[in-house]
Amino acid sequence: MAVVTRNDSDVEAQLIYTVTLPFSCAIVFFNTLLILGITCSRQLHNSQHYFFLSLLVADLCTGVALPFIPWMGLNRPLSFSACLLVHIFPNFIFLAFLFHLVLVHYERYQTIVNPLRGGQLWLHRRFSITLLAVWMLPLLFALLPAFGWNNRAVHSCCPGPNSSQHLNCAVSSGGGCCSYRNVFPDAFIFLEVYGLLAPAVLSIAAMTCRVLWITGEQLRGIRRLQRGVANKQCLRRMDMRYACCVAAISFAFLACWVPYIVYTHMGMTFLLSQGERTSRTCHIVLSCTGVGGMALVPLLLGLANRKYTDPGRKLFRKVWYHCRNTNVQMDTSLWSGNGLDLHGFGKWDRVGPARFQRVGPPGSRVVGSPSSSWMFAL
């Protein structure tokens, strides 16, 4: 086992928090805005939007647990019960997030493939059971190590606090050094990766490609119908929008999914080699960016839908207008306090939310005042 000193642990902790905290804060902030937007809009209170709302809640939990996920690959001196907790809880949150992501993609895929029967799907008729299943199944699977499927008999050794030499953890601290090998057996890891993660990622990719293919077929049909009546500029605009859609989805896949796929591949390669990681820094960076990139997928889906962003946009517009009106009132009180009688200049007309001008007789000139919000007619 590689020797890890206290200084190395401090550097690793600083690296983990430096990489994960920006992801975590952004994920929590935008998910909170989208959740408030859905809950405050009564038009979005149906099964389809409930699925996406549950996905946002799972994504919010993933953002909160994101700083703790890279620690799962590092050794720490913890008791076995604490070791189970710090490994099972992040694993459950991530699996629940992945199950929700597959559910939302499948529901939207069925709506596009069968548009006339979208509201008659069994997902919508029994949406409460579906939501309960996507939370309970990951929880039951994640709790398998707590039910006895673990490597509790395997004890690793952690370095001492003031030395780089390994201590007999089982003797000196009464327990083992907390490692993922103590909690997750190799068979459990293989089952999770190749039985849950890989099929989920492949199904999402397949459904996305199928939707793009259907969109292309519909676009070609529209082009054939409009070829005799629409001009070339309109057809070119439609092709450009489809190309931009394909480019955006491709970029999102490269930015959000590829880092996680690389991280999973490197983790399984290490597990099969039965050796130690050659670069702990590379493991930390890949785990942070991989899981953080996946957690950005619901944000892209939510921010691209105007139904979810309209409540937040209206709230921001109200706050902005309120701040501007407050500034106008403060500016008016400032000029009145300086002894300037605004009513003595004649008739004043409002020009915009923060500008006024006097309507003077013909030939009067208008000069700017020291305040940028006013114009006076002299």
Short mmCIF file of C-alpha atoms in Angstrom, two decimals:
data_model
loop_
_atom_site.label_atom_id
_atom_site.label_comp_id
_atom_site.label_asym_id
_atom_site.label_seq_id
_atom_site.Cartn_x
_atom_site.Cartn_y
_atom_site.Cartn_z
CA MET A 1 0.00 0.00 0.00
CA ALA A 2 1.19 3.47 -0.77
CA VAL A 3 2.28 5.54 2.19
CA VAL A 4 0.08 8.57 2.83
CA THR A 5 1.24 11.21 5.33
CA ARG A 6 -0.84 13.85 7.08
CA ASN A 7 0.46 16.53 4.73
CA ASP A 8 -0.68 14.45 1.76
CA SER A 9 -4.15 14.12 3.32
CA ASP A 10 -4.37 17.89 3.82
CA VAL A 11 -3.42 18.49 0.18
CA GLU A 12 -5.98 15.94 -1.00
CA ALA A 13 -8.71 17.50 1.14
CA GLN A 14 -7.91 20.95 -0.22
CA LEU A 15 -7.98 19.62 -3.78
CA ILE A 16 -11.32 17.88 -3.24
CA TYR A 17 -13.01 20.96 -1.81
CA THR A 18 -11.48 23.24 -4.44
CA VAL A 19 -12.89 21.15 -7.29
CA THR A 20 -16.24 20.11 -5.79
CA LEU A 21 -17.43 23.25 -3.99
CA PRO A 22 -18.02 25.31 -7.19
CA PHE A 23 -19.94 22.38 -8.72
CA SER A 24 -21.87 21.82 -5.49
CA CYS A 25 -22.86 25.49 -5.01
CA ALA A 26 -23.98 25.88 -8.64
CA ILE A 27 -25.99 22.63 -8.55
CA VAL A 28 -27.73 23.52 -5.29
CA PHE A 29 -28.50 27.11 -6.36
CA PHE A 30 -29.96 26.38 -9.81
CA ASN A 31 -31.85 23.30 -8.62
CA THR A 32 -33.44 25.38 -5.88
CA LEU A 33 -34.56 27.97 -8.44
CA LEU A 34 -36.04 25.31 -10.72
CA ILE A 35 -37.80 23.55 -7.83
CA LEU A 36 -39.36 26.82 -6.69
CA GLY A 37 -40.39 27.59 -10.28
CA ILE A 38 -42.22 24.26 -10.64
CA THR A 39 -43.86 24.33 -7.23
CA CYS A 40 -45.08 27.94 -7.62
CA SER A 41 -46.66 27.35 -11.05
CA ARG A 42 -50.01 25.53 -10.88
CA GLN A 43 -49.86 24.77 -14.60
CA LEU A 44 -46.92 22.43 -13.94
CA HIS A 45 -48.67 20.32 -11.32
CA ASN A 46 -49.05 17.08 -13.30
CA SER A 47 -47.30 13.73 -13.45
CA GLN A 48 -44.83 14.69 -16.18
CA HIS A 49 -43.50 17.65 -14.21
CA TYR A 50 -43.62 15.69 -10.94
CA PHE A 51 -41.09 13.29 -12.46
CA PHE A 52 -38.79 16.16 -13.33
CA LEU A 53 -39.33 17.73 -9.90
CA SER A 54 -38.26 14.50 -8.23
CA LEU A 55 -35.20 14.44 -10.51
CA LEU A 56 -34.32 17.97 -9.38
CA VAL A 57 -34.62 16.91 -5.73
CA ALA A 58 -32.30 13.95 -6.38
CA ASP A 59 -29.91 16.25 -8.22
CA LEU A 60 -30.01 18.69 -5.30
CA CYS A 61 -29.08 15.86 -2.92
CA THR A 62 -26.28 14.87 -5.31
CA GLY A 63 -24.94 18.43 -5.19
CA VAL A 64 -24.96 18.33 -1.38
CA ALA A 65 -23.20 14.92 -1.31
CA LEU A 66 -20.75 15.79 -4.10
CA PRO A 67 -17.87 16.90 -1.78
CA PHE A 68 -18.07 13.54 0.02
CA ILE A 69 -18.04 11.27 -3.04
CA PRO A 70 -14.27 11.55 -3.81
CA TRP A 71 -13.51 10.50 -0.22
CA MET A 72 -14.99 7.08 -0.99
CA GLY A 73 -11.83 6.16 -2.90
CA LEU A 74 -9.45 7.24 -0.11
CA ASN A 75 -8.51 5.50 3.12
CA ARG A 76 -9.58 7.05 6.44
CA PRO A 77 -9.31 5.85 10.06
CA LEU A 78 -13.01 5.29 10.86
CA SER A 79 -15.02 2.64 12.64
CA PHE A 80 -16.87 0.15 10.50
CA SER A 81 -20.31 1.62 11.23
CA ALA A 82 -19.11 5.11 10.26
CA CYS A 83 -17.40 3.62 7.22
CA LEU A 84 -20.70 2.05 6.13
CA LEU A 85 -22.48 5.38 6.49
CA VAL A 86 -19.98 7.47 4.50
CA HIS A 87 -20.02 4.92 1.66
CA ILE A 88 -23.68 3.86 1.55
CA PHE A 89 -25.30 7.31 1.71
CA PRO A 90 -23.44 8.89 -1.27
CA ASN A 91 -23.89 5.67 -3.26
CA PHE A 92 -27.65 5.72 -2.61
CA ILE A 93 -27.96 9.39 -3.60
CA PHE A 94 -26.05 8.82 -6.84
CA LEU A 95 -28.05 5.70 -7.76
CA ALA A 96 -31.34 7.50 -7.05
CA PHE A 97 -30.20 10.36 -9.27
CA LEU A 98 -29.31 7.95 -12.07
CA PHE A 99 -32.66 6.11 -11.79
CA HIS A 100 -34.51 9.43 -11.99
CA LEU A 101 -32.50 10.46 -15.03
CA VAL A 102 -33.45 7.24 -16.84
CA LEU A 103 -37.10 7.69 -15.83
CA VAL A 104 -37.30 11.27 -17.17
CA HIS A 105 -35.62 10.32 -20.44
CA TYR A 106 -37.91 7.30 -20.87
CA GLU A 107 -41.06 9.33 -20.15
CA ARG A 108 -40.10 12.00 -22.68
CA TYR A 109 -39.05 9.36 -25.19
CA GLN A 110 -42.46 7.67 -24.96
CA THR A 111 -44.20 11.04 -25.28
CA ILE A 112 -42.32 11.77 -28.52
CA VAL A 113 -42.67 8.28 -29.98
CA ASN A 114 -46.38 8.00 -29.07
CA PRO A 115 -47.62 11.60 -28.94
CA LEU A 116 -51.32 10.66 -29.05
CA ARG A 117 -51.03 8.26 -26.13
CA GLY A 118 -48.63 10.26 -24.00
CA GLY A 119 -51.11 10.85 -21.18
CA GLN A 120 -52.25 7.20 -21.14
CA LEU A 121 -48.90 5.66 -20.24
CA TRP A 122 -48.73 3.53 -17.14
CA LEU A 123 -46.12 5.95 -15.81
CA HIS A 124 -48.72 8.70 -15.63
CA ARG A 125 -51.55 6.53 -14.32
CA ARG A 126 -49.41 5.22 -11.43
CA PHE A 127 -46.90 8.05 -11.07
CA SER A 128 -46.82 7.83 -7.25
CA ILE A 129 -45.79 4.16 -7.40
CA THR A 130 -43.19 5.01 -10.04
CA LEU A 131 -41.68 7.78 -7.90
CA LEU A 132 -41.64 5.47 -4.88
CA ALA A 133 -39.87 2.78 -6.92
CA VAL A 134 -37.09 5.08 -8.20
CA TRP A 135 -36.31 6.03 -4.60
CA MET A 136 -36.71 2.67 -2.88
CA LEU A 137 -34.89 0.42 -5.37
CA PRO A 138 -31.60 2.38 -5.15
CA LEU A 139 -31.95 2.47 -1.36
CA LEU A 140 -32.39 -1.30 -1.11
CA PHE A 141 -29.45 -1.94 -3.41
CA ALA A 142 -27.21 0.53 -1.58
CA LEU A 143 -28.08 -1.08 1.78
CA LEU A 144 -26.88 -4.53 0.71
CA PRO A 145 -23.45 -4.00 2.35
CA ALA A 146 -25.21 -3.05 5.60
CA PHE A 147 -27.23 -6.28 5.40
CA GLY A 148 -24.04 -8.35 5.39
CA TRP A 149 -22.66 -8.26 1.84
CA ASN A 150 -19.35 -6.63 2.76
CA ASN A 151 -15.70 -7.33 3.48
CA ARG A 152 -15.69 -6.49 7.17
CA ALA A 153 -13.07 -9.15 7.87
CA VAL A 154 -10.59 -7.31 5.63
CA HIS A 155 -8.60 -4.71 7.58
CA SER A 156 -6.30 -2.16 6.01
CA CYS A 157 -3.68 -0.16 7.84
CA CYS A 158 -3.60 3.61 8.02
CA PRO A 159 -0.49 5.69 8.68
CA GLY A 160 -0.04 7.16 12.11
CA PRO A 161 -0.80 10.82 12.78
CA ASN A 162 2.82 11.85 13.27
CA SER A 163 4.53 9.27 11.15
CA SER A 164 4.47 7.81 7.70
CA GLN A 165 4.78 4.29 9.08
CA HIS A 166 1.74 2.03 9.02
CA LEU A 167 0.05 1.15 12.29
CA ASN A 168 -1.77 -2.03 13.17
CA CYS A 169 -5.22 -0.46 12.92
CA ALA A 170 -7.06 -3.45 14.35
CA VAL A 171 -4.94 -3.36 17.49
CA SER A 172 -4.26 0.33 18.05
CA SER A 173 -7.66 1.84 17.24
CA GLY A 174 -9.96 -1.08 17.78
CA GLY A 175 -11.08 -1.12 14.16
CA GLY A 176 -9.90 -1.04 10.58
CA CYS A 177 -8.91 1.69 8.22
CA CYS A 178 -12.02 2.74 6.32
CA SER A 179 -11.72 1.82 2.65
CA TYR A 180 -14.22 1.05 -0.07
CA ARG A 181 -12.80 -2.50 -0.16
CA ASN A 182 -14.10 -3.02 3.40
CA VAL A 183 -17.64 -2.00 2.41
CA PHE A 184 -18.06 -3.06 -1.23
CA PRO A 185 -16.99 -6.54 -2.36
CA ASP A 186 -15.71 -6.92 -5.90
CA ALA A 187 -18.90 -8.73 -6.94
CA PHE A 188 -21.01 -5.81 -5.65
CA ILE A 189 -18.92 -3.30 -7.63
CA PHE A 190 -19.18 -5.39 -10.82
CA LEU A 191 -22.94 -5.71 -10.35
CA GLU A 192 -23.39 -1.98 -9.83
CA VAL A 193 -21.19 -0.92 -12.75
CA TYR A 194 -22.21 -3.50 -15.36
CA GLY A 195 -25.71 -4.21 -14.08
CA LEU A 196 -26.92 -0.67 -13.29
CA LEU A 197 -24.59 2.12 -14.41
CA ALA A 198 -23.63 0.86 -17.88
CA PRO A 199 -27.20 -0.10 -18.92
CA ALA A 200 -28.51 3.24 -17.63
CA VAL A 201 -25.97 5.28 -19.59
CA LEU A 202 -26.47 3.19 -22.74
CA SER A 203 -30.28 3.44 -22.51
CA ILE A 204 -30.11 7.24 -22.13
CA ALA A 205 -27.76 7.49 -25.11
CA ALA A 206 -29.98 5.17 -27.21
CA MET A 207 -33.17 7.10 -26.39
CA THR A 208 -31.47 10.41 -27.18
CA CYS A 209 -30.22 9.13 -30.55
CA ARG A 210 -33.68 7.73 -31.35
CA VAL A 211 -35.31 11.10 -30.57
CA LEU A 212 -32.82 12.89 -32.82
CA TRP A 213 -33.56 10.38 -35.60
CA ILE A 214 -37.32 10.95 -35.25
CA THR A 215 -36.76 14.71 -35.27
CA GLY A 216 -34.71 14.42 -38.47
CA GLU A 217 -37.42 12.33 -40.14
CA GLN A 218 -40.10 14.85 -39.20
CA LEU A 219 -37.94 17.71 -40.45
CA ARG A 220 -37.49 16.01 -43.81
CA GLY A 221 -41.26 15.51 -44.05
CA ILE A 222 -41.87 19.18 -43.32
CA ARG A 223 -39.34 20.14 -45.96
CA ARG A 224 -41.16 18.06 -48.57
CA LEU A 225 -44.48 19.69 -47.67
CA GLN A 226 -43.11 23.24 -47.64
CA ARG A 227 -40.88 22.94 -50.69
CA GLY A 228 -43.54 24.43 -52.94
CA VAL A 229 -44.64 27.28 -50.65
CA ALA A 230 -41.71 28.15 -48.38
CA ASN A 231 -38.68 30.06 -49.54
CA LYS A 232 -35.13 28.81 -49.29
CA GLN A 233 -34.35 31.06 -46.35
CA CYS A 234 -37.06 29.44 -44.23
CA LEU A 235 -35.83 25.94 -45.10
CA ARG A 236 -32.27 26.96 -44.37
CA ARG A 237 -33.37 28.31 -40.98
CA MET A 238 -35.01 25.00 -40.11
CA ASP A 239 -31.87 23.08 -41.06
CA MET A 240 -29.77 25.45 -38.97
CA ARG A 241 -31.97 24.97 -35.91
CA TYR A 242 -31.73 21.19 -36.24
CA ALA A 243 -27.95 21.39 -36.65
CA CYS A 244 -27.70 23.60 -33.57
CA CYS A 245 -29.81 21.10 -31.61
CA VAL A 246 -27.56 18.21 -32.61
CA ALA A 247 -24.44 20.23 -31.79
CA ALA A 248 -25.81 21.22 -28.35
CA ILE A 249 -26.69 17.63 -27.47
CA SER A 250 -23.28 16.40 -28.66
CA PHE A 251 -21.49 19.07 -26.61
CA ALA A 252 -23.57 18.25 -23.53
CA PHE A 253 -22.72 14.57 -23.90
CA LEU A 254 -19.01 15.28 -24.24
CA ALA A 255 -18.96 17.71 -21.32
CA CYS A 256 -21.23 15.81 -18.91
CA TRP A 257 -20.93 12.10 -19.68
CA VAL A 258 -17.43 11.52 -21.06
CA PRO A 259 -15.58 12.47 -17.81
CA TYR A 260 -17.74 10.05 -15.83
CA ILE A 261 -17.25 7.26 -18.38
CA VAL A 262 -13.48 7.78 -18.23
CA TYR A 263 -13.55 7.78 -14.43
CA THR A 264 -15.60 4.56 -14.31
CA HIS A 265 -13.29 2.88 -16.82
CA MET A 266 -10.19 3.82 -14.84
CA GLY A 267 -11.81 2.60 -11.61
CA MET A 268 -12.67 -0.79 -13.11
CA THR A 269 -9.18 -1.08 -14.63
CA PHE A 270 -7.68 -0.50 -11.21
CA LEU A 271 -10.03 -3.04 -9.64
CA LEU A 272 -9.15 -5.71 -12.21
CA SER A 273 -5.42 -5.07 -11.83
CA GLN A 274 -5.66 -5.52 -8.03
CA GLY A 275 -3.06 -2.83 -7.57
CA GLU A 276 -2.79 0.60 -6.08
CA ARG A 277 -3.61 3.81 -7.87
CA THR A 278 -0.56 5.41 -9.33
CA SER A 279 -2.02 8.92 -9.15
CA ARG A 280 -4.39 9.83 -6.34
CA THR A 281 -4.66 13.36 -7.72
CA CYS A 282 -5.92 12.02 -11.05
CA HIS A 283 -8.49 9.87 -9.23
CA ILE A 284 -9.76 12.85 -7.22
CA VAL A 285 -10.04 15.18 -10.22
CA LEU A 286 -11.78 12.57 -12.40
CA SER A 287 -14.25 11.59 -9.67
CA CYS A 288 -15.13 15.23 -8.96
CA THR A 289 -15.52 16.27 -12.59
CA GLY A 290 -17.23 13.01 -13.62
CA VAL A 291 -19.96 13.02 -10.99
CA GLY A 292 -20.26 16.82 -11.11
CA GLY A 293 -20.67 16.75 -14.89
CA MET A 294 -23.47 14.18 -14.64
CA ALA A 295 -25.21 16.32 -12.04
CA LEU A 296 -25.33 19.18 -14.57
CA VAL A 297 -27.54 17.22 -16.98
CA PRO A 298 -30.86 18.01 -15.19
CA LEU A 299 -29.86 21.68 -15.03
CA LEU A 300 -29.40 21.75 -18.79
CA LEU A 301 -32.79 20.10 -19.29
CA GLY A 302 -34.48 22.49 -16.88
CA LEU A 303 -32.88 25.75 -17.99
CA ALA A 304 -33.67 24.91 -21.63
CA ASN A 305 -37.41 24.71 -20.83
CA ARG A 306 -39.11 28.12 -20.59
CA LYS A 307 -41.93 26.64 -18.49
CA TYR A 308 -39.47 26.05 -15.65
CA THR A 309 -37.60 29.35 -15.96
CA ASP A 310 -40.55 31.74 -16.48
CA PRO A 311 -41.44 32.02 -12.74
CA GLY A 312 -37.84 32.85 -11.86
CA ARG A 313 -37.60 35.31 -14.76
CA LYS A 314 -40.79 37.08 -13.66
CA LEU A 315 -39.56 37.29 -10.08
CA PHE A 316 -36.22 38.72 -11.20
CA ARG A 317 -38.04 41.27 -13.40
CA LYS A 318 -40.21 42.39 -10.46
CA VAL A 319 -37.19 42.78 -8.19
CA TRP A 320 -35.33 44.70 -10.90
CA TYR A 321 -38.23 47.13 -11.49
CA HIS A 322 -38.69 47.59 -7.74
CA CYS A 323 -35.01 48.50 -7.33
CA ARG A 324 -35.17 50.96 -10.23
CA ASN A 325 -38.31 52.65 -8.85
CA THR A 326 -36.66 52.91 -5.46
CA ASN A 327 -33.68 54.67 -7.07
CA VAL A 328 -36.02 57.13 -8.84
CA GLN A 329 -37.75 58.01 -5.56
CA MET A 330 -34.41 58.51 -3.83
CA ASP A 331 -33.25 60.76 -6.69
CA THR A 332 -36.45 62.84 -6.46
CA SER A 333 -36.11 63.28 -2.72
CA LEU A 334 -32.47 64.29 -3.16
CA TRP A 335 -33.34 67.15 -5.55
CA SER A 336 -36.25 68.25 -3.37
CA GLY A 337 -33.94 68.33 -0.36
CA ASN A 338 -31.54 70.68 -2.17
CA GLY A 339 -34.24 73.35 -2.41
CA LEU A 340 -35.18 72.72 -6.07
CA ASP A 341 -38.89 73.14 -6.68
CA LEU A 342 -39.68 70.69 -9.44
CA HIS A 343 -43.22 72.01 -9.77
CA GLY A 344 -42.02 75.53 -10.51
CA PHE A 345 -40.63 74.55 -13.90
CA GLY A 346 -44.01 73.93 -15.45
CA LYS A 347 -45.37 70.70 -16.85
CA TRP A 348 -43.23 67.55 -16.60
CA ASP A 349 -43.66 64.40 -18.70
CA ARG A 350 -42.25 61.00 -17.83
CA VAL A 351 -39.80 59.61 -20.37
CA GLY A 352 -39.20 55.97 -19.36
CA PRO A 353 -39.07 54.44 -15.86
CA ALA A 354 -36.35 56.79 -14.54
CA ARG A 355 -36.31 59.88 -16.78
CA PHE A 356 -38.47 63.03 -16.78
CA GLN A 357 -38.42 66.10 -18.99
CA ARG A 358 -40.26 69.40 -19.00
CA VAL A 359 -42.45 70.35 -21.89
CA GLY A 360 -41.44 74.00 -22.39
CA PRO A 361 -42.45 76.64 -24.88
CA PRO A 362 -41.14 76.51 -28.46
CA GLY A 363 -37.52 77.50 -28.67
CA SER A 364 -36.58 76.46 -25.16
CA ARG A 365 -33.39 74.52 -24.89
CA VAL A 366 -32.83 71.34 -22.92
CA VAL A 367 -29.65 70.85 -20.98
CA GLY A 368 -28.51 67.91 -18.96
CA SER A 369 -28.50 68.09 -15.20
CA PRO A 370 -25.72 66.78 -12.98
CA SER A 371 -27.96 63.75 -12.35
CA SER A 372 -28.08 61.32 -15.23
CA SER A 373 -31.75 60.56 -14.52
CA TRP A 374 -33.08 64.05 -15.24
CA MET A 375 -33.35 66.57 -18.08
CA PHE A 376 -34.43 70.13 -17.48
CA ALA A 377 -36.01 72.53 -19.96
CA LEU A 378 -34.78 76.04 -19.39
#
